[in-house]
Amino acid sequence: MLCHAGEPRRSVLHKLIDSMPSGVIAADAKGKIVLSNPAALHLLGADPQRLPPDRWCEEMGLHDEDGSPCRPSESPLHRALRGEPLTGVEMLVRARNIVQGTWLSVNGAPLSEDGGGIAVFSDVSARHEAQLFLEAVVENIPDMIFVKDANELRFVRFNRAGEELLGYKRADLIGRNDYDFFTREEADFFTDKDRAVLAGKKLLEIPEEPIHTRELGVRTLHTKKIPILDRDGTPRYLLGISEDITDRKRAEQELAASQARQAREQAAREAAEEAVSIRDDFLSIASHELRGPVTALQFAVQSILRLARKGSLSEQPPHVVLDAVETAERQVRRLAVLIEMLLDVSRIHAGRLRIARTSVDLAQVARDVVRHVREDARRAGSAVNLHAPNPVVGHWDPARLEQLLTNLVDNAIKYGAGKPVDIDVALTGVTARVTVSDQGIGIPAERQPLIFDRFVRVSSAEHFGGLGLGLFIVKRILDALGGTIRVESASQKGTKFTVDLPLGGEETEAEEES
Amino acid sequence: MSGTGNKEPVVVVVDDDADIRGMLDFALVTAGWRVVGAADGQEALDRLRGGLRPCVVLLDLTMPRMSGSQFVAALRADPRLAATAVVVLSGDGNVSQKAVALGTDGYLSKPLDLDTLYDTVRRFCP
């Protein structure tokens, strides 16, 4: 119907062309339109044979692939009609006042050797829309999306989030591979994973991978890599989706650090409160312990003073006055021992329990201790029996040994229920052994593990005073001397402490070496 | 240490610290009282049940065998002894509260001045 003017007959070919859904236009070497079919008129919205080609761009509203208006006589149609071979070049036809145009895919071919060309074009709007939609989706996903070809692992696709993350434009990225942008180690890592995904034909998740970006420094990505297979199951592309988890991770770490800090502070606070509580208890106990000797001392001194002032001191029986003065002297010693204990706790706490080693006979130390406690033992009604037939000489601190034995024997007398206390000193091989046994109230089994702790008093506070420091100090002295202590006890049967002390040979050897 | 006769008022001193017991004895006897000492609550209770009737009991709290509070409870439970005057004499930091809780007739906090001791004993033993 829209045939070349002057052609008398319609060939089968012309009928075929007229019935095609694709638009067809042909031009001769001079640019004259020699053929167009109804589909061409329909698709372009104007008759190409009636409208001069140099006005097509403007009148038909032709636009290039990127959507910009075509320059006069430079649309894909024009190029095809000049004989330029084209395959699937897209263009938009959108006349004035029309919002949504028609996307055409144009094929072009030369018509003859003399010139001229033929343009065949079809409506690809639906496909184009679908593609635009898909691109818009991919483009707007806030994670980096990339596609690599399966063979050379070159980038074929990139979205905006990827550009922003890596700091490169997709024009720089497309056609290149990881080695063009990342450190060798990173590129090796990425490429190894890519190959594994393609070989395994399975999705691979990389929970955390570091990546050096151009402008954002090192970021941490959570990446999924997915193989894209063709119909035969052959991997064609690799799809990557990477979420930048750097900030989230940092926030999590900061949260964890902050929680850990809070826990530490809480623990420190509780420890401090406990320390204060222990200290308060201790001060209360210590002041109670100090009150006993101070009271006796005060009564003794004030009574003597009162009698002396009245002038009646000489009327008292001499042994009564002597007894008061001796009591006063004993209180002064009790106070000195208590104060020394308190100082020891302070020294132990500061790690300054000093040991001055010298040659000592443990049997002699035991005899001294027994002599010192004799008066206390007599008052408690307990006999103190020492069995130390032979000298036991070692390399120890005599003052600390005396303190150790005194604390053990004091306890034996205090909790001994007025029954005998036995002390044995003997040498067993290279170890000195001291046992201190009483037949008193004993230590309940469940309390035995606690007795060497600070401020622990085994007995009930209602019946027995005491600082709760004696065995604690004993244990620390033994720690310093390399010795050990163990306890055997049964309720109402008595308690036996066994102390083993190395003779201090290592020390001696060390001294000999130096 | 006894005084000059059985008519002298008796003060019972209950304390496990033999030195305190001894010096209380010394202080009170030289001031004219008669003193009976006991090393714990049980010993004191035995003496009272044996017929001893003191004008006051000076009572320590922390003692082996029978503590001060156990002694007071036993005393109050015995109709013959329930009226005995008891003054707590202790180094415990909470001696005033404990004395009130026990319902004793007074309390003294160790250490204390001799004059305070005498003033208190004089209230019960003229």
XYZ file of C-alpha atoms in Angstrom, chain A residues 36-393:
358
model
C 7.912 2.013 4.330
C 5.290 -0.304 5.717
C 2.179 0.323 7.852
C 3.958 -0.873 10.972
C 6.583 1.863 10.444
C 3.883 4.514 10.329
C 2.268 3.042 13.416
C 5.457 2.795 15.413
C 6.769 6.237 14.465
C 3.397 8.005 14.639
C 4.037 9.707 11.294
C 4.471 8.704 7.675
C 8.172 8.532 6.853
C 7.432 8.992 3.171
C 5.589 12.235 3.687
C 7.859 13.791 6.312
C 11.358 14.801 5.189
C 13.993 12.781 7.134
C 15.779 15.924 8.400
C 12.652 16.777 10.367
C 12.102 13.314 11.845
C 14.019 13.914 15.028
C 11.953 16.920 15.932
C 8.565 15.932 14.455
C 8.535 12.291 15.465
C 10.233 12.989 18.817
C 13.136 10.621 18.311
C 15.550 10.120 21.219
C 18.787 8.249 21.562
C 19.347 5.209 23.686
C 20.204 7.356 26.709
C 16.917 9.240 26.369
C 18.339 12.498 24.980
C 16.747 14.047 21.865
C 18.556 12.962 18.735
C 20.640 15.375 16.759
C 19.101 16.063 13.342
C 19.583 13.152 10.907
C 21.646 11.220 13.476
C 19.084 8.796 14.897
C 19.676 5.065 14.509
C 16.999 5.211 11.786
C 18.990 7.755 9.805
C 22.150 5.775 10.225
C 20.466 2.567 9.082
C 19.003 4.277 6.048
C 22.495 5.514 5.076
C 23.543 1.876 4.961
C 25.193 1.548 8.380
C 24.928 -2.004 9.707
C 23.172 -1.902 13.115
C 22.013 -4.632 15.393
C 19.568 -4.022 18.178
C 20.382 -0.350 18.713
C 17.684 1.064 20.912
C 15.962 4.402 20.588
C 12.943 6.123 22.050
C 10.060 7.604 20.108
C 8.234 10.120 22.194
C 6.260 12.820 20.505
C 5.524 16.082 22.233
C 2.852 15.936 24.921
C 3.266 12.220 25.271
C 4.707 11.065 28.580
C 5.483 7.488 27.798
C 7.116 6.839 24.466
C 7.846 3.702 22.559
C 11.203 2.000 22.707
C 12.389 0.637 19.377
C 15.150 -1.784 18.677
C 16.665 -0.903 15.294
C 18.505 -3.188 12.872
C 20.125 -1.656 9.824
C 21.690 -2.967 6.631
C 23.000 -1.484 3.334
C 20.512 -1.767 0.516
C 22.907 -1.958 -2.412
C 26.519 -1.320 -3.256
C 25.605 2.104 -4.560
C 24.313 3.215 -1.214
C 21.101 3.514 0.623
C 19.938 1.320 3.421
C 17.093 -0.456 5.093
C 15.934 -0.048 8.677
C 13.894 -2.728 10.428
C 12.655 -1.874 13.886
C 10.292 -3.312 16.449
C 8.642 -2.245 19.690
C 10.730 -3.426 22.664
C 9.045 -1.179 25.231
C 7.876 -4.069 27.410
C 11.320 -5.638 27.523
C 12.902 -2.255 28.032
C 10.596 -1.473 30.957
C 11.329 -4.780 32.578
C 15.025 -4.140 32.192
C 14.754 -0.623 33.552
C 12.783 -1.886 36.479
C 15.342 -4.571 37.233
C 18.166 -2.076 36.904
C 16.405 0.350 39.191
C 15.985 -2.389 41.764
C 19.617 -3.461 41.567
C 20.771 0.119 41.502
C 18.872 1.035 44.641
C 19.806 -1.942 46.776
C 21.974 -0.469 49.551
C 24.347 -3.440 49.421
C 27.101 -3.709 46.847
C 25.909 -5.842 43.913
C 28.438 -7.017 41.369
C 28.500 -9.531 38.570
C 31.649 -11.122 37.173
C 31.969 -13.276 34.112
C 32.652 -16.873 35.006
C 35.795 -17.274 32.905
C 38.050 -14.339 33.599
C 36.222 -12.997 36.616
C 36.009 -9.544 35.123
C 33.327 -7.207 36.375
C 30.347 -6.961 34.068
C 27.937 -5.233 36.368
C 28.068 -2.918 39.354
C 25.489 -0.932 41.276
C 25.666 2.450 42.968
C 26.283 1.106 46.470
C 29.271 -0.760 45.025
C 30.645 2.396 43.441
C 30.275 4.316 46.679
C 31.868 1.572 48.739
C 34.877 0.900 46.521
C 35.342 4.509 45.436
C 35.427 3.755 41.708
C 32.964 4.556 38.918
C 31.488 1.543 37.259
C 33.019 2.711 33.983
C 36.427 2.127 35.628
C 35.359 -1.227 37.041
C 33.582 -2.912 34.157
C 35.947 -5.137 32.218
C 38.600 -5.184 34.991
C 39.186 -7.698 37.736
C 40.020 -7.693 41.468
C 43.772 -7.411 40.869
C 43.247 -3.978 39.322
C 41.762 -2.561 42.513
C 42.795 -4.490 45.594
C 45.954 -5.730 47.298
C 47.335 -8.998 46.032
C 46.283 -10.889 49.190
C 42.760 -9.532 49.030
C 42.431 -10.214 45.316
C 43.736 -13.762 45.851
C 41.204 -14.269 48.629
C 38.293 -12.924 46.583
C 39.296 -14.865 43.467
C 39.740 -18.131 45.378
C 36.251 -17.775 46.785
C 34.870 -16.924 43.321
C 36.439 -20.047 41.825
C 35.118 -22.182 44.667
C 31.597 -20.859 44.161
C 31.704 -21.457 40.416
C 33.226 -24.933 40.795
C 30.833 -25.915 43.557
C 27.847 -24.284 41.822
C 26.597 -23.347 45.263
C 26.064 -20.167 47.201
C 28.933 -19.261 49.470
C 28.590 -17.003 52.474
C 31.585 -15.111 53.810
C 30.497 -13.726 57.175
C 33.377 -11.270 57.408
C 35.959 -10.188 54.879
C 38.162 -7.119 55.080
C 38.561 -4.976 51.985
C 40.781 -1.974 51.253
C 38.638 0.690 49.645
C 39.857 3.748 47.850
C 38.385 6.377 50.144
C 36.770 4.676 53.137
C 39.821 2.760 54.361
C 39.493 -0.851 55.372
C 35.875 -1.981 55.580
C 34.417 -5.280 56.676
C 31.956 -6.968 54.336
C 29.468 -9.723 54.805
C 29.375 -11.235 51.340
C 27.288 -13.834 49.576
C 28.518 -15.182 46.277
C 26.065 -16.910 43.986
C 26.840 -18.768 40.740
C 24.597 -17.919 37.769
C 24.293 -20.971 35.520
C 23.047 -21.256 31.961
C 20.472 -23.818 30.889
C 23.135 -26.511 30.588
C 24.194 -25.902 34.139
C 27.430 -24.271 33.076
C 28.434 -21.308 35.274
C 28.207 -18.112 33.248
C 28.357 -15.393 35.843
C 29.127 -14.880 39.450
C 26.737 -12.667 41.401
C 28.063 -11.026 44.526
C 26.112 -9.243 47.251
C 28.189 -7.525 49.907
C 26.852 -5.767 52.961
C 29.169 -3.293 54.658
C 28.996 -4.389 58.284
C 31.879 -2.220 59.502
C 29.714 0.190 61.482
C 27.469 -2.508 62.885
C 30.491 -4.536 63.915
C 32.105 -1.541 65.547
C 28.869 -0.769 67.359
C 28.657 -4.375 68.540
C 32.267 -4.285 69.692
C 31.699 -0.997 71.471
C 28.588 -2.399 73.101
C 30.449 -5.536 74.173
C 33.358 -3.437 75.433
C 30.989 -1.159 77.275
C 29.177 -4.111 78.818
C 32.499 -5.673 79.818
C 33.561 -2.333 81.294
C 30.323 -2.060 83.230
C 30.738 -5.619 84.492
C 34.294 -4.825 85.563
C 33.209 -1.653 87.292
C 30.378 -3.490 89.005
C 32.777 -6.221 90.168
C 35.248 -3.602 91.376
C 32.480 -1.788 93.202
C 31.315 -4.990 94.837
C 34.886 -5.937 95.733
C 35.405 -2.489 97.219
C 32.170 -2.728 99.158
C 33.113 -6.186 100.375
C 36.568 -4.925 101.334
C 34.973 -2.074 103.253
C 32.591 -4.495 104.921
C 35.443 -6.872 105.831
C 37.471 -3.938 107.075
C 34.566 -2.674 109.190
C 34.030 -6.148 110.649
C 37.735 -6.451 111.259
C 38.011 -3.069 112.947
C 35.079 -4.007 115.154
C 36.701 -7.341 116.060
C 40.122 -5.763 116.497
C 38.790 -3.068 118.807
C 36.967 -5.749 120.812
C 40.196 -7.720 121.149
C 42.133 -4.651 122.232
C 39.531 -3.771 124.866
C 40.262 -6.864 126.980
C 43.890 -6.125 127.845
C 43.253 -2.378 128.068
C 40.468 -3.020 130.594
C 42.617 -5.268 132.780
C 45.525 -2.831 132.498
C 43.330 0.109 133.462
C 41.858 -1.654 136.495
C 45.327 -2.701 137.656
C 46.969 0.693 137.239
C 44.053 2.768 138.542
C 43.584 0.516 141.571
C 47.260 0.814 142.514
C 47.167 4.556 141.892
C 44.065 4.936 144.048
C 45.617 2.977 146.910
C 48.881 4.877 146.614
C 47.079 8.222 146.746
C 45.151 7.142 149.807
C 48.414 6.054 151.326
C 47.047 2.564 151.876
C 49.115 0.704 149.272
C 51.502 -0.578 151.898
C 48.557 -2.058 153.842
C 47.874 -4.485 150.984
C 49.426 -7.956 151.097
C 52.595 -7.810 148.964
C 51.531 -10.699 146.703
C 48.289 -8.876 145.818
C 50.158 -5.808 144.632
C 52.744 -7.922 142.823
C 49.974 -9.840 141.130
C 48.399 -6.579 139.894
C 51.697 -5.307 138.530
C 52.440 -8.619 136.845
C 48.967 -8.562 135.324
C 49.598 -5.059 134.042
C 52.891 -6.161 132.525
C 51.138 -9.133 130.870
C 48.498 -6.835 129.348
C 51.200 -4.674 127.827
C 52.631 -7.813 126.200
C 49.179 -8.922 124.985
C 48.671 -5.527 123.421
C 52.085 -5.658 121.761
C 51.278 -9.084 120.264
C 47.906 -7.887 118.983
C 49.463 -4.814 117.425
C 52.168 -6.954 115.839
C 49.478 -9.222 114.365
C 47.644 -6.266 112.901
C 50.889 -5.019 111.393
C 51.571 -8.501 109.986
C 48.219 -8.499 108.216
C 49.032 -5.130 106.773
C 52.473 -6.395 105.660
C 51.018 -9.583 104.158
C 48.422 -7.511 102.351
C 51.180 -5.319 100.916
C 53.258 -8.422 100.069
C 55.997 -7.382 102.485
C 56.172 -10.318 104.891
C 59.954 -10.400 105.230
C 61.776 -13.612 106.001
C 65.319 -13.371 107.372
C 66.800 -16.862 107.110
C 69.458 -18.066 109.437
C 70.407 -21.319 111.120
C 67.737 -22.171 113.724
C 67.080 -25.086 116.091
C 63.330 -25.663 115.889
C 63.396 -27.655 119.142
C 64.850 -24.642 120.944
C 62.204 -22.340 119.416
C 59.515 -24.742 120.652
C 61.002 -24.695 124.169
C 60.917 -20.869 124.148
C 57.290 -20.848 123.014
C 56.257 -23.310 125.720
C 57.948 -21.135 128.332
C 56.063 -18.045 127.099
C 52.632 -19.664 127.056
C 53.024 -21.456 130.382
C 51.138 -18.802 132.359
C 48.236 -18.717 129.854
C 48.097 -22.509 129.872
C 48.030 -22.604 133.640
C 45.111 -20.145 133.709
C 43.262 -22.238 131.118
C 43.970 -25.377 133.116
C 45.839 -27.053 130.280
C 49.179 -28.831 130.606
C 51.522 -28.194 127.694
C 53.755 -31.184 126.925
C 56.689 -30.694 124.584
C 58.384 -33.699 123.017
C 61.526 -32.470 121.262
C 64.356 -34.825 122.259
C 66.792 -33.843 119.484
C 67.866 -30.600 117.847
C 66.167 -29.973 114.480
C 68.316 -27.431 112.725
